[in-house]
JSON list of C-alpha atoms in Angstrom, two decimals:
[
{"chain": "A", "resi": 1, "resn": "UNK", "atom": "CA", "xyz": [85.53, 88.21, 91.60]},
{"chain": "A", "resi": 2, "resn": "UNK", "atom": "CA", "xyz": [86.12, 92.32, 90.49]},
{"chain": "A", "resi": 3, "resn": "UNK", "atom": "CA", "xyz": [87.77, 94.01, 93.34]},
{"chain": "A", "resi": 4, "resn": "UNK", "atom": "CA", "xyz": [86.30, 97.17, 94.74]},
{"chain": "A", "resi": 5, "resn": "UNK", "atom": "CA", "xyz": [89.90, 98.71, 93.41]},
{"chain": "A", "resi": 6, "resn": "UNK", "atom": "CA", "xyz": [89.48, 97.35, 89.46]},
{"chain": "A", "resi": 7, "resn": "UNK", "atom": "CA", "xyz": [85.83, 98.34, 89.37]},
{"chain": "A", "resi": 8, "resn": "UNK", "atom": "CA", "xyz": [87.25, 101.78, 90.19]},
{"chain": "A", "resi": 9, "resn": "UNK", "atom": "CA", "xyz": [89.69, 101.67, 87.65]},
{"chain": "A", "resi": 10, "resn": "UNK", "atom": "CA", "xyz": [93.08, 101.51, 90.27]},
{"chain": "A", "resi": 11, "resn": "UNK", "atom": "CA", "xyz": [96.07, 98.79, 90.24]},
{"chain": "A", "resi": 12, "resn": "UNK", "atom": "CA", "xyz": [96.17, 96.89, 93.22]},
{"chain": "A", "resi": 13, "resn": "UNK", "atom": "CA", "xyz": [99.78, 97.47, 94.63]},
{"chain": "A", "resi": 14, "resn": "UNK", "atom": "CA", "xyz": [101.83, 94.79, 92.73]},
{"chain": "A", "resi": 15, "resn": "UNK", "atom": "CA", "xyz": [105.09, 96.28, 93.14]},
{"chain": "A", "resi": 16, "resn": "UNK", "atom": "CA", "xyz": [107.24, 94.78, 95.65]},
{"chain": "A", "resi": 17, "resn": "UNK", "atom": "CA", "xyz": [108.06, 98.54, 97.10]},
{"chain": "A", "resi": 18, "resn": "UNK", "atom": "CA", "xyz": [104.84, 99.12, 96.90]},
{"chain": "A", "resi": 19, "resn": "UNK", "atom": "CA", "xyz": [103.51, 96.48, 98.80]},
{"chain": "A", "resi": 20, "resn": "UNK", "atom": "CA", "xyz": [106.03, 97.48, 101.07]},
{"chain": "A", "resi": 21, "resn": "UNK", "atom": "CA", "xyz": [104.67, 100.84, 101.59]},
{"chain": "A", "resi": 22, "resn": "UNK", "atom": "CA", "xyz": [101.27, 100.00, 101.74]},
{"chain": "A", "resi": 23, "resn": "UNK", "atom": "CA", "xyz": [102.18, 97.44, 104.67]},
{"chain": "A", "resi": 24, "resn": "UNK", "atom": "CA", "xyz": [104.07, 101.04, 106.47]},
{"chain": "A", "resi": 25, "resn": "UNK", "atom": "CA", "xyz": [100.84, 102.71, 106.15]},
{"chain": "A", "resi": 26, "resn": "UNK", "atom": "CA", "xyz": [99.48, 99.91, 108.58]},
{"chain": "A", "resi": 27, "resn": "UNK", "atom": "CA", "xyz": [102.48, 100.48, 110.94]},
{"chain": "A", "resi": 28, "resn": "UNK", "atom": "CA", "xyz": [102.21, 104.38, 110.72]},
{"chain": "A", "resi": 29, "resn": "UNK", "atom": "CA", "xyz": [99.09, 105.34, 110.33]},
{"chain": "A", "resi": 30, "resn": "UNK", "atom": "CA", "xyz": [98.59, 104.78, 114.74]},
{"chain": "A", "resi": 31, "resn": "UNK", "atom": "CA", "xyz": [94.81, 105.36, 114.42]},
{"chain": "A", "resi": 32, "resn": "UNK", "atom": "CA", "xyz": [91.60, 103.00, 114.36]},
{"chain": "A", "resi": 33, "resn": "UNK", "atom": "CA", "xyz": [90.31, 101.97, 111.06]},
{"chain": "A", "resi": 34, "resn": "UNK", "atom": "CA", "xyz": [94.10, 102.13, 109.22]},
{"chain": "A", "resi": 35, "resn": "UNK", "atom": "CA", "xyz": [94.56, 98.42, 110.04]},
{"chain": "A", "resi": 36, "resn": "UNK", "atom": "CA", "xyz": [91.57, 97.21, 108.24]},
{"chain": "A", "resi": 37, "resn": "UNK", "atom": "CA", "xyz": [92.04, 99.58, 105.26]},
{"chain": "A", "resi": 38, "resn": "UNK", "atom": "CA", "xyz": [95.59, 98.79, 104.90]},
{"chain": "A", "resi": 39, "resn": "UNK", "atom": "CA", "xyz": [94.55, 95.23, 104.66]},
{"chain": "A", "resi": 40, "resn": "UNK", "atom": "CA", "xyz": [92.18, 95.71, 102.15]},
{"chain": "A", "resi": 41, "resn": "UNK", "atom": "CA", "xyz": [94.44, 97.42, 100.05]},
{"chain": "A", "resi": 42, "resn": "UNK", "atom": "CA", "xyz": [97.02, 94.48, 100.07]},
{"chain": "A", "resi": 43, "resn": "UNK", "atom": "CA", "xyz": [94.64, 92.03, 98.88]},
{"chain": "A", "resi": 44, "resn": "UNK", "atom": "CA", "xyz": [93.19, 94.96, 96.03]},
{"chain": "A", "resi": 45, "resn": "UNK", "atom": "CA", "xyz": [90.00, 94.66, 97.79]},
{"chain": "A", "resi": 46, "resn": "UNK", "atom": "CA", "xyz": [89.23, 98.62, 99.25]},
{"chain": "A", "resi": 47, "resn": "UNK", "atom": "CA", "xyz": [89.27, 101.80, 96.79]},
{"chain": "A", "resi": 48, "resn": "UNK", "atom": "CA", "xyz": [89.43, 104.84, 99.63]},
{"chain": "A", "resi": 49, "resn": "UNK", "atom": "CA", "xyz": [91.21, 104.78, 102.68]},
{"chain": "A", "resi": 50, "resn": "UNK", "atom": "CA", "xyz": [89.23, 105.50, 105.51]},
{"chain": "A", "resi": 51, "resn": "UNK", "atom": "CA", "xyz": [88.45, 108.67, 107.95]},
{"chain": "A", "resi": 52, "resn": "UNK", "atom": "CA", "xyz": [90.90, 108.47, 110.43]},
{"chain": "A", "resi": 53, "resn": "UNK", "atom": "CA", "xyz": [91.09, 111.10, 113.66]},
{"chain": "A", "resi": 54, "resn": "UNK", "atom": "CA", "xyz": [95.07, 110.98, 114.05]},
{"chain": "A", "resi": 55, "resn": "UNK", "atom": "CA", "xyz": [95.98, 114.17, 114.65]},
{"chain": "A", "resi": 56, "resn": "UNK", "atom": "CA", "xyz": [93.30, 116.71, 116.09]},
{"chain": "A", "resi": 57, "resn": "UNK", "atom": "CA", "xyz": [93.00, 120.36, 116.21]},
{"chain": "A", "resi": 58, "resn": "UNK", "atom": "CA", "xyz": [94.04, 120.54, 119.43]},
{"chain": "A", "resi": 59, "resn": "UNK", "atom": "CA", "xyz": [96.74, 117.54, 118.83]},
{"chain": "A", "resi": 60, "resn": "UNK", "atom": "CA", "xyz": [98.91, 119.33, 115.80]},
{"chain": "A", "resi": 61, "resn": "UNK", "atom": "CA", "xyz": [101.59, 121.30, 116.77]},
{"chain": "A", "resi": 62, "resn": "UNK", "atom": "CA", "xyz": [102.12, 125.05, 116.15]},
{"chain": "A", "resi": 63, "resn": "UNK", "atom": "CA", "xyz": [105.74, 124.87, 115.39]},
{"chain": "A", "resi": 64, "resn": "UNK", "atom": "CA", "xyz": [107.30, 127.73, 113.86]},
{"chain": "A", "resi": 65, "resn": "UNK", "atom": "CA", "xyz": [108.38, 126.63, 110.84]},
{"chain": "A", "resi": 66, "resn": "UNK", "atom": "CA", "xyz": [110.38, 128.37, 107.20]},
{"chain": "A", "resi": 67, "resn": "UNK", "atom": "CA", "xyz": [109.02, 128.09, 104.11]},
{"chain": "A", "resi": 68, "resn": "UNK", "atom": "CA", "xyz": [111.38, 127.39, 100.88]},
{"chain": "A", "resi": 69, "resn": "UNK", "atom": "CA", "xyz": [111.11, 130.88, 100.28]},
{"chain": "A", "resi": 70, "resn": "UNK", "atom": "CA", "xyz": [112.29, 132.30, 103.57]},
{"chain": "A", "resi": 71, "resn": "UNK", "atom": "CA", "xyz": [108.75, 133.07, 104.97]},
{"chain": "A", "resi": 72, "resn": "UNK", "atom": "CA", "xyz": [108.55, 132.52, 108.83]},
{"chain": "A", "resi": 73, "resn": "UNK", "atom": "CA", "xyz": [104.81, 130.36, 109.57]},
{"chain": "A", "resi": 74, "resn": "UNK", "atom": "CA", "xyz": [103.47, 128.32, 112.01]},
{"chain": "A", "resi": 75, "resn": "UNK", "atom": "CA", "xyz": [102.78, 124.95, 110.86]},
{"chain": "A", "resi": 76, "resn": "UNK", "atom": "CA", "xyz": [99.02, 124.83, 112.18]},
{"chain": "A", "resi": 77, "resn": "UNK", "atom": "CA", "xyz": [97.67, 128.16, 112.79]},
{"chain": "A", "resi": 78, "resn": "UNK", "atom": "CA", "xyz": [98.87, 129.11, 108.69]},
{"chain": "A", "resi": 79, "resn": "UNK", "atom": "CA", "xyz": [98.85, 126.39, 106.88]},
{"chain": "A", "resi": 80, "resn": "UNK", "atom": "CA", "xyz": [96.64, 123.79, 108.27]},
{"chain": "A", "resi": 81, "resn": "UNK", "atom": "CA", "xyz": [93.83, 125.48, 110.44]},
{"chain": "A", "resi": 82, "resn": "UNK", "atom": "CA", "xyz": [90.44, 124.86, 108.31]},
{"chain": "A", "resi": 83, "resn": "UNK", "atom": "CA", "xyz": [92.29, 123.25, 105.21]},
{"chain": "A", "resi": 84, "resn": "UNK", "atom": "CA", "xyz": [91.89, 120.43, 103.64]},
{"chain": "A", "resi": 85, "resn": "UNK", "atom": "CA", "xyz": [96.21, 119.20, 103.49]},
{"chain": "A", "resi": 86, "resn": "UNK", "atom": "CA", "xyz": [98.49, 116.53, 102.17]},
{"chain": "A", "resi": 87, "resn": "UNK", "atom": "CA", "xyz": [101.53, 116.69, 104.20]},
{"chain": "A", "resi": 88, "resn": "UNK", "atom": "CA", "xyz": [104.63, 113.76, 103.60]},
{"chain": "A", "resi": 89, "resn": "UNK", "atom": "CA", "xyz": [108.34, 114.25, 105.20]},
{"chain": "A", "resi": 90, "resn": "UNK", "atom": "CA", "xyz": [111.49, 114.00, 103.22]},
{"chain": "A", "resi": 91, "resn": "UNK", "atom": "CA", "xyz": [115.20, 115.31, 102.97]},
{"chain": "A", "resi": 92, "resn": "UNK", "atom": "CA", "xyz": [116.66, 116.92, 100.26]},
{"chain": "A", "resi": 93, "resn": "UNK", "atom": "CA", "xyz": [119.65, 114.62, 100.53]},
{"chain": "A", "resi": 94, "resn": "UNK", "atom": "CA", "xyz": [117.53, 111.46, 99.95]},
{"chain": "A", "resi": 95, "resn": "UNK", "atom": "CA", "xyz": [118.62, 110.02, 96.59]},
{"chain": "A", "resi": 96, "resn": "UNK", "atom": "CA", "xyz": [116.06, 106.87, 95.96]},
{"chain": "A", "resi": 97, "resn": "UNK", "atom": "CA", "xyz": [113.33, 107.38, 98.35]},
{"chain": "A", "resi": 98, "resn": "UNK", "atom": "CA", "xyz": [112.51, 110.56, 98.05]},
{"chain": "A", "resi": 99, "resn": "UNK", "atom": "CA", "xyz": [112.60, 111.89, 94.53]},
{"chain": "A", "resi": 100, "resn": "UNK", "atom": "CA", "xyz": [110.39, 109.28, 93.20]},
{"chain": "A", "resi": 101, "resn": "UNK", "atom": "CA", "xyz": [108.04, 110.09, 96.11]},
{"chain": "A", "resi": 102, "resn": "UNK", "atom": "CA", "xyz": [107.62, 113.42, 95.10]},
{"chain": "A", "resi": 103, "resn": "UNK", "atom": "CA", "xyz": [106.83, 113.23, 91.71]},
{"chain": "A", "resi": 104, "resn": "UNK", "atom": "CA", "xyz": [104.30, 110.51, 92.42]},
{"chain": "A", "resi": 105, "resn": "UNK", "atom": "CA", "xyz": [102.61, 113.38, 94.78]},
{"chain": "A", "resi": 106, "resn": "UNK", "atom": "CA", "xyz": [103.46, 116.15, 91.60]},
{"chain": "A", "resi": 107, "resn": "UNK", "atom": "CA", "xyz": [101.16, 114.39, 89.67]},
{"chain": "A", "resi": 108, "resn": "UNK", "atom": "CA", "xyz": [98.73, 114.49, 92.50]},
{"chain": "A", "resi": 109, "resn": "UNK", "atom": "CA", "xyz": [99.23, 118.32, 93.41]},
{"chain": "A", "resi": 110, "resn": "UNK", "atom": "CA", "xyz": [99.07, 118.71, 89.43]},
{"chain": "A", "resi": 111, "resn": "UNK", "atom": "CA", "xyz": [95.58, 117.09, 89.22]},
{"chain": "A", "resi": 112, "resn": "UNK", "atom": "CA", "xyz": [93.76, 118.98, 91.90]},
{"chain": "A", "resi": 113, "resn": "UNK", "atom": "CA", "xyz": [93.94, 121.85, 88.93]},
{"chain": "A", "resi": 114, "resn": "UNK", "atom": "CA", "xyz": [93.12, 125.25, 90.03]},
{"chain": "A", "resi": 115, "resn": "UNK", "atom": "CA", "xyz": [92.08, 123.53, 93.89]},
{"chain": "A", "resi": 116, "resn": "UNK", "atom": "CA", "xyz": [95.50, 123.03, 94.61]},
{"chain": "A", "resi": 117, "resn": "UNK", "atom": "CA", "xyz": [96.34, 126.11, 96.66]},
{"chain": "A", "resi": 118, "resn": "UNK", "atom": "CA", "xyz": [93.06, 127.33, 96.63]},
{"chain": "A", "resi": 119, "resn": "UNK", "atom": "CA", "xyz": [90.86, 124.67, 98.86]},
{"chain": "A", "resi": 120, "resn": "UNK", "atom": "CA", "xyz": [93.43, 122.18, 99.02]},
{"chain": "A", "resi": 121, "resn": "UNK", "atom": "CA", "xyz": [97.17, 122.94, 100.32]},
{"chain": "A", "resi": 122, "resn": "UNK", "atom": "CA", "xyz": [100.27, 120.10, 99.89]},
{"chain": "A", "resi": 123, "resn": "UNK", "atom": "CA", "xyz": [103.00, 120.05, 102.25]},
{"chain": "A", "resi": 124, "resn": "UNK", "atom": "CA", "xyz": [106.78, 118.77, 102.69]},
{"chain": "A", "resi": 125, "resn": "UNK", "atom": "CA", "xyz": [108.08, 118.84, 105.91]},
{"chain": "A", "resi": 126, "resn": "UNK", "atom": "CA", "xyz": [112.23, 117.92, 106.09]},
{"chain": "A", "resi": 127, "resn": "UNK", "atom": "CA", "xyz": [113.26, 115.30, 108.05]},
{"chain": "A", "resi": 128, "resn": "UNK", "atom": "CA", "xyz": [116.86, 116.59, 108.57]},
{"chain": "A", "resi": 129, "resn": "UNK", "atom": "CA", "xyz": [115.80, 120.92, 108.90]},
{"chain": "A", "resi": 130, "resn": "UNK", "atom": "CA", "xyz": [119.95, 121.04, 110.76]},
{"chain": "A", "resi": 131, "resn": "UNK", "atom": "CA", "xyz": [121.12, 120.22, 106.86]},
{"chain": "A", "resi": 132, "resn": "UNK", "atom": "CA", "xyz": [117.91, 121.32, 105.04]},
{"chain": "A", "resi": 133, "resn": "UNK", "atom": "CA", "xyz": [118.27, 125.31, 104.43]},
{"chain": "A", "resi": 134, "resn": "UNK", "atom": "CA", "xyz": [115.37, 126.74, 102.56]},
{"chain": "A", "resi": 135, "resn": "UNK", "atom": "CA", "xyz": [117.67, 127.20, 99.79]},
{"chain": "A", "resi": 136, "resn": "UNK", "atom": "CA", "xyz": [117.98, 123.33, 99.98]},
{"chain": "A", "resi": 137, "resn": "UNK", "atom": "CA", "xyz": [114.86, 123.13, 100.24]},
{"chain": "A", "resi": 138, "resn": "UNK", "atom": "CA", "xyz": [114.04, 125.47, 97.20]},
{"chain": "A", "resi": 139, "resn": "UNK", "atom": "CA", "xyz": [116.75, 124.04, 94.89]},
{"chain": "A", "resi": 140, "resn": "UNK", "atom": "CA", "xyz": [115.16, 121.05, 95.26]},
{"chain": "A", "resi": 141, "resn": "UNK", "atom": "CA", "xyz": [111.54, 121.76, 94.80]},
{"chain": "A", "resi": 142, "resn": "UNK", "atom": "CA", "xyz": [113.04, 123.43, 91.80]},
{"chain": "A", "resi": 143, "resn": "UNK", "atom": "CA", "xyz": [114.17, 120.53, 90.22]},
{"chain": "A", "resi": 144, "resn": "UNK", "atom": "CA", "xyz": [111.36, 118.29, 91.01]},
{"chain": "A", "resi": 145, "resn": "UNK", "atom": "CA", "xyz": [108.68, 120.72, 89.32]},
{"chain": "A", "resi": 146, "resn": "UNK", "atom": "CA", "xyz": [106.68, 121.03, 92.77]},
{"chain": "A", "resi": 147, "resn": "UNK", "atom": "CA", "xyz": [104.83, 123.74, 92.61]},
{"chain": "A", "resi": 148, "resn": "UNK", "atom": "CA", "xyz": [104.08, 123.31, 96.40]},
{"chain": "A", "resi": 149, "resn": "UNK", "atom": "CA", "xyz": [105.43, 124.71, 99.73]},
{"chain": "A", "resi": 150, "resn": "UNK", "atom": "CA", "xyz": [108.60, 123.01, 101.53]},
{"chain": "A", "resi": 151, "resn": "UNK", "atom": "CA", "xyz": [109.15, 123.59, 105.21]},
{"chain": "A", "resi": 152, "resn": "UNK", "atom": "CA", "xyz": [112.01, 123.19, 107.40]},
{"chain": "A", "resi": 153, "resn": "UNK", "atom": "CA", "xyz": [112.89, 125.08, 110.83]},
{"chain": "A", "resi": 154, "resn": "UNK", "atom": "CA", "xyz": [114.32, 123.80, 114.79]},
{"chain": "A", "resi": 155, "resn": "UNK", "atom": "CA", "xyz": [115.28, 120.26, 115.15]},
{"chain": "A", "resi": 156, "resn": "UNK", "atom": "CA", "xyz": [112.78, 119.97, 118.11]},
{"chain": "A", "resi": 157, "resn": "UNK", "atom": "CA", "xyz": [110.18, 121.97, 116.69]},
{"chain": "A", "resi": 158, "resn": "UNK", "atom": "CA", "xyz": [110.15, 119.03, 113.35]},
{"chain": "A", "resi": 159, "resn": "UNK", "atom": "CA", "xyz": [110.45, 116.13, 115.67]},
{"chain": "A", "resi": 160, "resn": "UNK", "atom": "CA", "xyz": [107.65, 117.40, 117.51]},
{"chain": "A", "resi": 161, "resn": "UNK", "atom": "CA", "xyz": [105.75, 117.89, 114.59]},
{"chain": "A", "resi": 162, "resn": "UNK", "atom": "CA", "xyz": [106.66, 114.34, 113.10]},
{"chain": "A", "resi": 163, "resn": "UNK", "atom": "CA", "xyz": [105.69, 112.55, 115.94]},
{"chain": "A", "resi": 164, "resn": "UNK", "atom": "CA", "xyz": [101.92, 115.21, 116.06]},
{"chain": "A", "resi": 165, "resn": "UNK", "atom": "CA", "xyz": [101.19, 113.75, 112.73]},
{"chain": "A", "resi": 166, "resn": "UNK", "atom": "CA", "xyz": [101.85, 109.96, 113.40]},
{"chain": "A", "resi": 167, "resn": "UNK", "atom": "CA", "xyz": [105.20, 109.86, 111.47]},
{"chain": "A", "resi": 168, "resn": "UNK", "atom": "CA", "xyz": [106.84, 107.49, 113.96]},
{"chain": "A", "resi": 169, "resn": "UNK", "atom": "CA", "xyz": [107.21, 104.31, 114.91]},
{"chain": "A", "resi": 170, "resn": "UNK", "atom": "CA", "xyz": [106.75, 102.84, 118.45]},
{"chain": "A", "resi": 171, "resn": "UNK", "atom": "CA", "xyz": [109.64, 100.95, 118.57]},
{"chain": "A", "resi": 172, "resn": "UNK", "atom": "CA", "xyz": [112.92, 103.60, 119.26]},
{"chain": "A", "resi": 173, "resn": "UNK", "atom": "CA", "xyz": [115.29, 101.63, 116.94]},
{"chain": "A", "resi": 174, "resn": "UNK", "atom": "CA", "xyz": [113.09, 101.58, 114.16]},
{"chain": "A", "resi": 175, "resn": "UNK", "atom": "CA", "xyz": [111.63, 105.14, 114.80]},
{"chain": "A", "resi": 176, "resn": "UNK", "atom": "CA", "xyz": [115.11, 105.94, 114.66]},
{"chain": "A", "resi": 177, "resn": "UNK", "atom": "CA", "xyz": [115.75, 105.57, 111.33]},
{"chain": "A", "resi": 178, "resn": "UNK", "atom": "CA", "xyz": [114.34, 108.36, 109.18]},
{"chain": "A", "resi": 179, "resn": "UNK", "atom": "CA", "xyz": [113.68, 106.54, 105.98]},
{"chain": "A", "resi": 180, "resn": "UNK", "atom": "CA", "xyz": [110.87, 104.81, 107.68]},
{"chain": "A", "resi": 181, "resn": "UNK", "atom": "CA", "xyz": [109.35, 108.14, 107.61]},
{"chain": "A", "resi": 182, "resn": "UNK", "atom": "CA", "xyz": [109.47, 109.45, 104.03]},
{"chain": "A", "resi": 183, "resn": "UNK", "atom": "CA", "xyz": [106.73, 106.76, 102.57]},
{"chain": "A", "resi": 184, "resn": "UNK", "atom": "CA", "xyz": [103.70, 108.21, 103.83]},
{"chain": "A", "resi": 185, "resn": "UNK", "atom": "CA", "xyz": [101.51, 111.11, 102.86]},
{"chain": "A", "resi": 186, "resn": "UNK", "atom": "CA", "xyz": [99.19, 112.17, 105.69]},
{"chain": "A", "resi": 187, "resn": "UNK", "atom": "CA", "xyz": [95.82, 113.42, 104.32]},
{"chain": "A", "resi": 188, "resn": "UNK", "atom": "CA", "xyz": [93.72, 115.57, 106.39]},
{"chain": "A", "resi": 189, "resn": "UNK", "atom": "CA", "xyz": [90.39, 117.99, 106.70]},
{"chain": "A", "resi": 190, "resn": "UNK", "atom": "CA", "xyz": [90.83, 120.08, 109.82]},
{"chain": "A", "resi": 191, "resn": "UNK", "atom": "CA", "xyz": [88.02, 122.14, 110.17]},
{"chain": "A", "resi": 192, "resn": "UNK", "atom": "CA", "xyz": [86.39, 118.48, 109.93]},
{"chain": "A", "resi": 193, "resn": "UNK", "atom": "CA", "xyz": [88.53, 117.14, 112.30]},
{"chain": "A", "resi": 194, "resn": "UNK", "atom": "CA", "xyz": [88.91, 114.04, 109.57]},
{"chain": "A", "resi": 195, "resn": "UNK", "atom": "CA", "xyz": [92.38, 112.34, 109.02]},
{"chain": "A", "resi": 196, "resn": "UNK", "atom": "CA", "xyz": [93.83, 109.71, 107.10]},
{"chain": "A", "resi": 197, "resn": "UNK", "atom": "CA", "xyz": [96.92, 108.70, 105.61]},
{"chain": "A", "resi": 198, "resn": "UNK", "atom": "CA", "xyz": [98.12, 106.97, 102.68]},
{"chain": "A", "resi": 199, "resn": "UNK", "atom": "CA", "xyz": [101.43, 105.42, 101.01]},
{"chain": "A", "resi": 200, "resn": "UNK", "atom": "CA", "xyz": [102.91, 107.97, 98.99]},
{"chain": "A", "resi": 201, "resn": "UNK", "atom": "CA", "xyz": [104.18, 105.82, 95.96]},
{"chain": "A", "resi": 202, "resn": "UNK", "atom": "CA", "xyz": [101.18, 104.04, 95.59]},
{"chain": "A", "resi": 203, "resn": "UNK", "atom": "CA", "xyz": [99.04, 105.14, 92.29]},
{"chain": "A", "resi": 204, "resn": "UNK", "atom": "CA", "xyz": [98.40, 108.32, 92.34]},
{"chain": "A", "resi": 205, "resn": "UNK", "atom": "CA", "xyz": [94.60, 108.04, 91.86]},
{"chain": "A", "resi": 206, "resn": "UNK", "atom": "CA", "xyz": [94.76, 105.91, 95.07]},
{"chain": "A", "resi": 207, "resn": "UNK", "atom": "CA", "xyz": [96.26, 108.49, 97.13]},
{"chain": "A", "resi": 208, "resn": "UNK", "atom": "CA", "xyz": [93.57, 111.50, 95.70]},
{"chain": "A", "resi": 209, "resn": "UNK", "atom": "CA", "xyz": [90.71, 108.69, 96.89]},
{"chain": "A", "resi": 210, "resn": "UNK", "atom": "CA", "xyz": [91.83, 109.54, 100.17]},
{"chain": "A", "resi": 211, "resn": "UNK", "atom": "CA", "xyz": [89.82, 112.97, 99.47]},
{"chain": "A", "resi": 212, "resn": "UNK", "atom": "CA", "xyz": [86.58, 111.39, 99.53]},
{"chain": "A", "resi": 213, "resn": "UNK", "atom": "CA", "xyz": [87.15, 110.40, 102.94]},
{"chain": "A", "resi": 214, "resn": "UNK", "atom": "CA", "xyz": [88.21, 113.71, 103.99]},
{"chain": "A", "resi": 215, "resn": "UNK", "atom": "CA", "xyz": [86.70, 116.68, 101.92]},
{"chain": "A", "resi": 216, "resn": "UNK", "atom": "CA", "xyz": [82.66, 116.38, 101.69]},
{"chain": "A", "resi": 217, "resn": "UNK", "atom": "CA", "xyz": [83.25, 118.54, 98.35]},
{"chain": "A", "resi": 218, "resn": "UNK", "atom": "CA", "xyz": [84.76, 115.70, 96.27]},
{"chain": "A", "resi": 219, "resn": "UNK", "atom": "CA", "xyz": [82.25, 113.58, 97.59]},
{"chain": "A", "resi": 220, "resn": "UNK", "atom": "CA", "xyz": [79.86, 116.29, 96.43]},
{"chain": "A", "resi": 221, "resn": "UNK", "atom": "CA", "xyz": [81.24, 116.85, 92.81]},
{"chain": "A", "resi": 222, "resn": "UNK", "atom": "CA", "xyz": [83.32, 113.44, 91.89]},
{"chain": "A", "resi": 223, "resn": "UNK", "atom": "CA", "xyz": [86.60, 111.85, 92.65]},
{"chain": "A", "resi": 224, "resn": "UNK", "atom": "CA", "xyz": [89.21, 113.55, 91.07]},
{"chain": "A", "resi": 225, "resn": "UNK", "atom": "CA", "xyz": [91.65, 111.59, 88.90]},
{"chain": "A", "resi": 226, "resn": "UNK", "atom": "CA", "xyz": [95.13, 111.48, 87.31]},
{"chain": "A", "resi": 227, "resn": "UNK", "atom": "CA", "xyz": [94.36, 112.28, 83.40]}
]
């Protein structure tokens, strides 16, 4: 029998890392309806993650934060409140994780087109912001090519935020270890109060399906895709 994911033209995740991550997105994800969807996804039988209410408007933390380029923001009241957001966590020192991560989510930020910035906003959030300057943070972004906004700012203030968006895990050891936390892309519509979240090295066309969960106007006008 066609899957729901090969009649819309996506690769179940065959990889073993990526069967990996999708099996994370069950254990971080912390919200009703990830379990089922993650599920679905291992056996290549689900093409769009569902609506899930993780964090809420009044549940995301207004952390002051710095931007790559030295500008001083607070995470929710400017750059999430009423957006439609991707935000994933990383480090700058992370050598295998992280750099294939982010150019998986490049191609994503590249194929919202002239959205990206405009209606739709795509964050990075570092894990370790007492190593993580915003010159870090900018060399970096530099040589990825992402044309995005990097954040880092107070210990506390980025654990508090980590654990707001469902970055954790409940059990301390594991939660512990911050490579557990760089897999994930949270993907979220807060003036809709809608929230989901997604394995961030899965294909990239799976990860922009997570819009039409989220954003009524790629319901309204067509998924967008990875040329």
């Amino acid at each position: 029998m066609t899957s729901n994911l090969e009649r819309s033209g996506m690769d179940a995740p065959r990889d073993p890392q990526r069967r990996q991550a999708a099996r994370r997105w069950l254990a971080l994800g912390g919200v009703a309806g990830l379990a089922a969807s993650g599920a679905a996804l291992l056996r290549g039988g689900g093409s769009a993650a569902p609506v899930a209410r993780a964090p809420s408007a009044g549940s995301i933390p207004d952390v002051p934060l710095v931007t790559h380029d030295g500008r001083k923001v607070r995470f929710y009241s400017d750059l999430v409140r009423g957006r439609v957001v991707f935000v994933n966590m990383m480090y700058a020192q992370c050598s295998e994780q992280c750099p294939p991560m982010t150019q998986n989510l490049r191609r994503v930020h590249e194929a919202l087109g002239s959205r990206a910035g405009q209606d739709i906003f795509m964050y990075s959030i570092t894990l370790l912001p007492e190593f993580d300057s915003p010159a870090d943070l900018r060399a970096y972004r530099e040589q990825q090519g992402a044309n995005w906004t990097f954040l880092t700012g107070r210990k506390a203030d980025v654990e508090q935020l980590r654990r707001g968006l469902g970055f954790s895990d409940p059990d301390p050891q594991l939660d512990a270890d911050i490579t557990r936390h760089t897999g994930m892309v949270r993907v979220g519509n807060d003036a809709l109060d809608r929230w989901t979240m997604a394995p961030a090295r899965v294909s990239p066309n799976q990860i922009l399906e997570c819009l039409i969960s989220v954003d009524p106007r790629t319901r309204a006008t067509g998924r967008i895709r990875v040329a």
